[in-house]
XYZ file of C-alpha atoms in Angstrom:
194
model
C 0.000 0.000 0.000
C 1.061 3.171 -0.490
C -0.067 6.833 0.925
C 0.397 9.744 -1.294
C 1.282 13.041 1.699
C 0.632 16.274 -0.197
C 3.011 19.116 1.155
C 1.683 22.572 -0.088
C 3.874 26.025 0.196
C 3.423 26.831 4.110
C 2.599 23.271 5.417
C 2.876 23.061 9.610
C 5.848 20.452 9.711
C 4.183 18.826 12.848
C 0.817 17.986 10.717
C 3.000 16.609 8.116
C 5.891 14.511 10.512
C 2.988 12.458 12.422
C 2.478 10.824 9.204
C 5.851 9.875 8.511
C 6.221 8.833 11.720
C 3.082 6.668 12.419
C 3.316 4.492 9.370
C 7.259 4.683 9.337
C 6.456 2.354 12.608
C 3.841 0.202 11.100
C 5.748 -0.593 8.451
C 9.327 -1.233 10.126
C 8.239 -2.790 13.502
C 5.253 -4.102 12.603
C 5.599 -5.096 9.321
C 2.650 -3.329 7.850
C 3.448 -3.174 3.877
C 2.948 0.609 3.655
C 5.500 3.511 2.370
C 4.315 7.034 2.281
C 5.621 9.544 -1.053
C 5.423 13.115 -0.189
C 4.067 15.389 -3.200
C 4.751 19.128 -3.773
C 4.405 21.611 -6.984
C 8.303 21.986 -6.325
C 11.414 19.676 -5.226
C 11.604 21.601 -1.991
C 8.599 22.727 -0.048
C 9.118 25.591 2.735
C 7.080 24.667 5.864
C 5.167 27.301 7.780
C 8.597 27.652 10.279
C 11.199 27.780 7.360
C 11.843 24.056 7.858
C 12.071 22.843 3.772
C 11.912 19.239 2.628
C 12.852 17.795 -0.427
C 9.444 15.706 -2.046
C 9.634 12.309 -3.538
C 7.314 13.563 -6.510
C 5.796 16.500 -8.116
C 2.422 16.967 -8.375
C 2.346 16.446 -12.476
C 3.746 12.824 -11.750
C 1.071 11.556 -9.727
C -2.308 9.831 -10.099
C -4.196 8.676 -7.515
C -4.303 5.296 -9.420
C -0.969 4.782 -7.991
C -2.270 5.483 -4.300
C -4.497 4.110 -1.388
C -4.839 7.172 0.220
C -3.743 10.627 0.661
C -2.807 12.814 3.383
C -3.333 16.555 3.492
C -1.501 18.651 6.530
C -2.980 21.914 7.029
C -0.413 25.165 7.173
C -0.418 29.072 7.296
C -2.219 31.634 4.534
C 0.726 34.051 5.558
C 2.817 31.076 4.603
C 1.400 30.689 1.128
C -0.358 27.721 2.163
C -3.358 28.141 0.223
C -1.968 29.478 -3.225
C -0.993 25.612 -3.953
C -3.967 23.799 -1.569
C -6.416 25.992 -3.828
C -4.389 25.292 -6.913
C -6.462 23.271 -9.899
C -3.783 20.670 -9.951
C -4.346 19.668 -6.543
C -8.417 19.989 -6.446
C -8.596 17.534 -9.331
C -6.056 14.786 -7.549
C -8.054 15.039 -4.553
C -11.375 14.666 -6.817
C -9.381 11.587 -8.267
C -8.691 9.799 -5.124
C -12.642 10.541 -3.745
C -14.106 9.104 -7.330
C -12.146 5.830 -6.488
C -13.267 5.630 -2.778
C -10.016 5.802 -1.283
C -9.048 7.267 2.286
C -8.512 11.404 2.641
C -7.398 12.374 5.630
C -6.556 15.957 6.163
C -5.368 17.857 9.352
C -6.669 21.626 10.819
C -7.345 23.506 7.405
C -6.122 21.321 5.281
C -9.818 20.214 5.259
C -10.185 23.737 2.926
C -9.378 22.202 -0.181
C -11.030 19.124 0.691
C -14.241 21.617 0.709
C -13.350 23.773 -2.210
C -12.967 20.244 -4.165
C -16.462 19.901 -3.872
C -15.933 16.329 -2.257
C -17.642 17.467 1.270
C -20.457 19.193 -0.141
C -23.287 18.221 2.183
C -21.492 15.678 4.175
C -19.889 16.056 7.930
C -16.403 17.797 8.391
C -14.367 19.536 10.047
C -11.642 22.416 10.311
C -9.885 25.314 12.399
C -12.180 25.885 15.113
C -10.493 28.525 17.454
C -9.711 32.256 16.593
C -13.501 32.724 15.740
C -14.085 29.628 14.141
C -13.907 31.594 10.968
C -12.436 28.845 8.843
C -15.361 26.699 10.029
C -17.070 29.365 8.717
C -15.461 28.928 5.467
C -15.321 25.508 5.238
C -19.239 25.711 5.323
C -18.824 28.045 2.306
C -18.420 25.159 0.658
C -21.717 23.425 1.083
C -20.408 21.410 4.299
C -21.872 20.583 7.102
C -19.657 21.458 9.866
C -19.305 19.597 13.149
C -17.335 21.179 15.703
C -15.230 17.715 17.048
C -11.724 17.138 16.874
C -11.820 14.124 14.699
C -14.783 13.831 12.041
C -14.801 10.968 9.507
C -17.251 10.633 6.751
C -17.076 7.456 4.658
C -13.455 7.914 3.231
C -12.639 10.938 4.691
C -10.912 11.949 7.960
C -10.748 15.811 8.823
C -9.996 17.516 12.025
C -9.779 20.685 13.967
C -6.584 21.540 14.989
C -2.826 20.640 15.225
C -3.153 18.990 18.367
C -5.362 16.196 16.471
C -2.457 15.412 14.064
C -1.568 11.905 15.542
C -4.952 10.742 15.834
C -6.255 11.494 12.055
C -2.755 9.826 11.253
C -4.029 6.520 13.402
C -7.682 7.201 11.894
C -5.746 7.012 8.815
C -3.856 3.794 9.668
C -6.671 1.891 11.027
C -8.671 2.512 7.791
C -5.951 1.120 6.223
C -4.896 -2.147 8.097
C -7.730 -2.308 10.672
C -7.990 -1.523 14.308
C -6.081 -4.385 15.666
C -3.210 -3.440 13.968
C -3.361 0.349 14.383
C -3.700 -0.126 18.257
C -0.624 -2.121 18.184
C 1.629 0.571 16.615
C -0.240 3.473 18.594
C 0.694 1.599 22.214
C 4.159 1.005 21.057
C 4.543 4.565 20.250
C 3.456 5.535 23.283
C 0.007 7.215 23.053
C -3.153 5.940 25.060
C -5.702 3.279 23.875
């Protein structure tokens, strides 16, 4: 299996690491067969604190064909986050990977694109809820129906409401995957509570 995590301009690195991290374990202590590719419109992506990765791919070079899921950290507008998670490129992938039923899972506002996809219109999500819940508000924009929970999963898709929720959408994302057994497993070895 393989998970396709999308790294716009202005990602938050610690939406992005728990990913990495949580089926990094799976895979090499538990012997889960899945690798993660990270995907960006350019070689190196700037995270919201300056931290810059190199990606695997570019966004031009993947189909969701190729994937069982995709991950979506959230980051900063200051940052330039949305100019590539609004960007047509990105909307249609994420179109491509809800036509074939596979597993979304975004974290904080990177449940925005999600919405301006179209893919949530009128079903249950979630985003940003502090600072005035205004990207709630905008989320709603687009035709969702916003629940104001931490973790909210809909069919295929996991979204959530801040960056404190990070490892849990990642597990969400895991157990969807290789079932709840198996995620519990590689969430007590890494520490967290069942």
């Amino acid at each position: 299996m393989k998970v396709l995590l999308f790294c716009a301009k202005g990602f938050e690195t610690m939406e992005f690491s728990v990913f990495i991290d949580v089926f990094g374990w799976a895979r090499n202590d538990f012997g889960c067969d899945i690798s993660v590719e990270t995907c960006g419109f350019t070689k190196q992506v700037v995270s919201t604190f300056g931290v810059p990765i190199i990606v695997d791919k570019l966004i031009e070079k993947v189909s969701a064909d190729e994937y069982d899921a995709l991950a979506v950290p959230g980051g900063f507008e200051e940052f330039g986050f949305y100019e590539e998670a609004f960007d047509e490129k990105f909307l249609n992938l994420i179109r491509d990977f809800d036509r074939q039923g596979k597993s979304i899972a975004s974290v904080c506002v990177g449940a925005l694109p999600l919405g301006k996809s179209g893919i949530l219109n009128g079903r249950n999500a979630t985003t940003y809820h502090l600072n005035g819940a205004v990207r709630q508000k905008q989320l709603a924009e687009f035709g969702v129906n916003v629940i104001n929970e931490r973790i909210v999963v809909d069919k295929n898709i996991i979204t959530s409401y801040c960056p404190e929720t990070a490892p849990d959408v990642a597990f969400e994302l895991l157990k969807m995957l290789v079932g709840t057994k198996k995620m519990l497993t590689v969430r007590q070895a890494m520490g967290f509570k069942i």
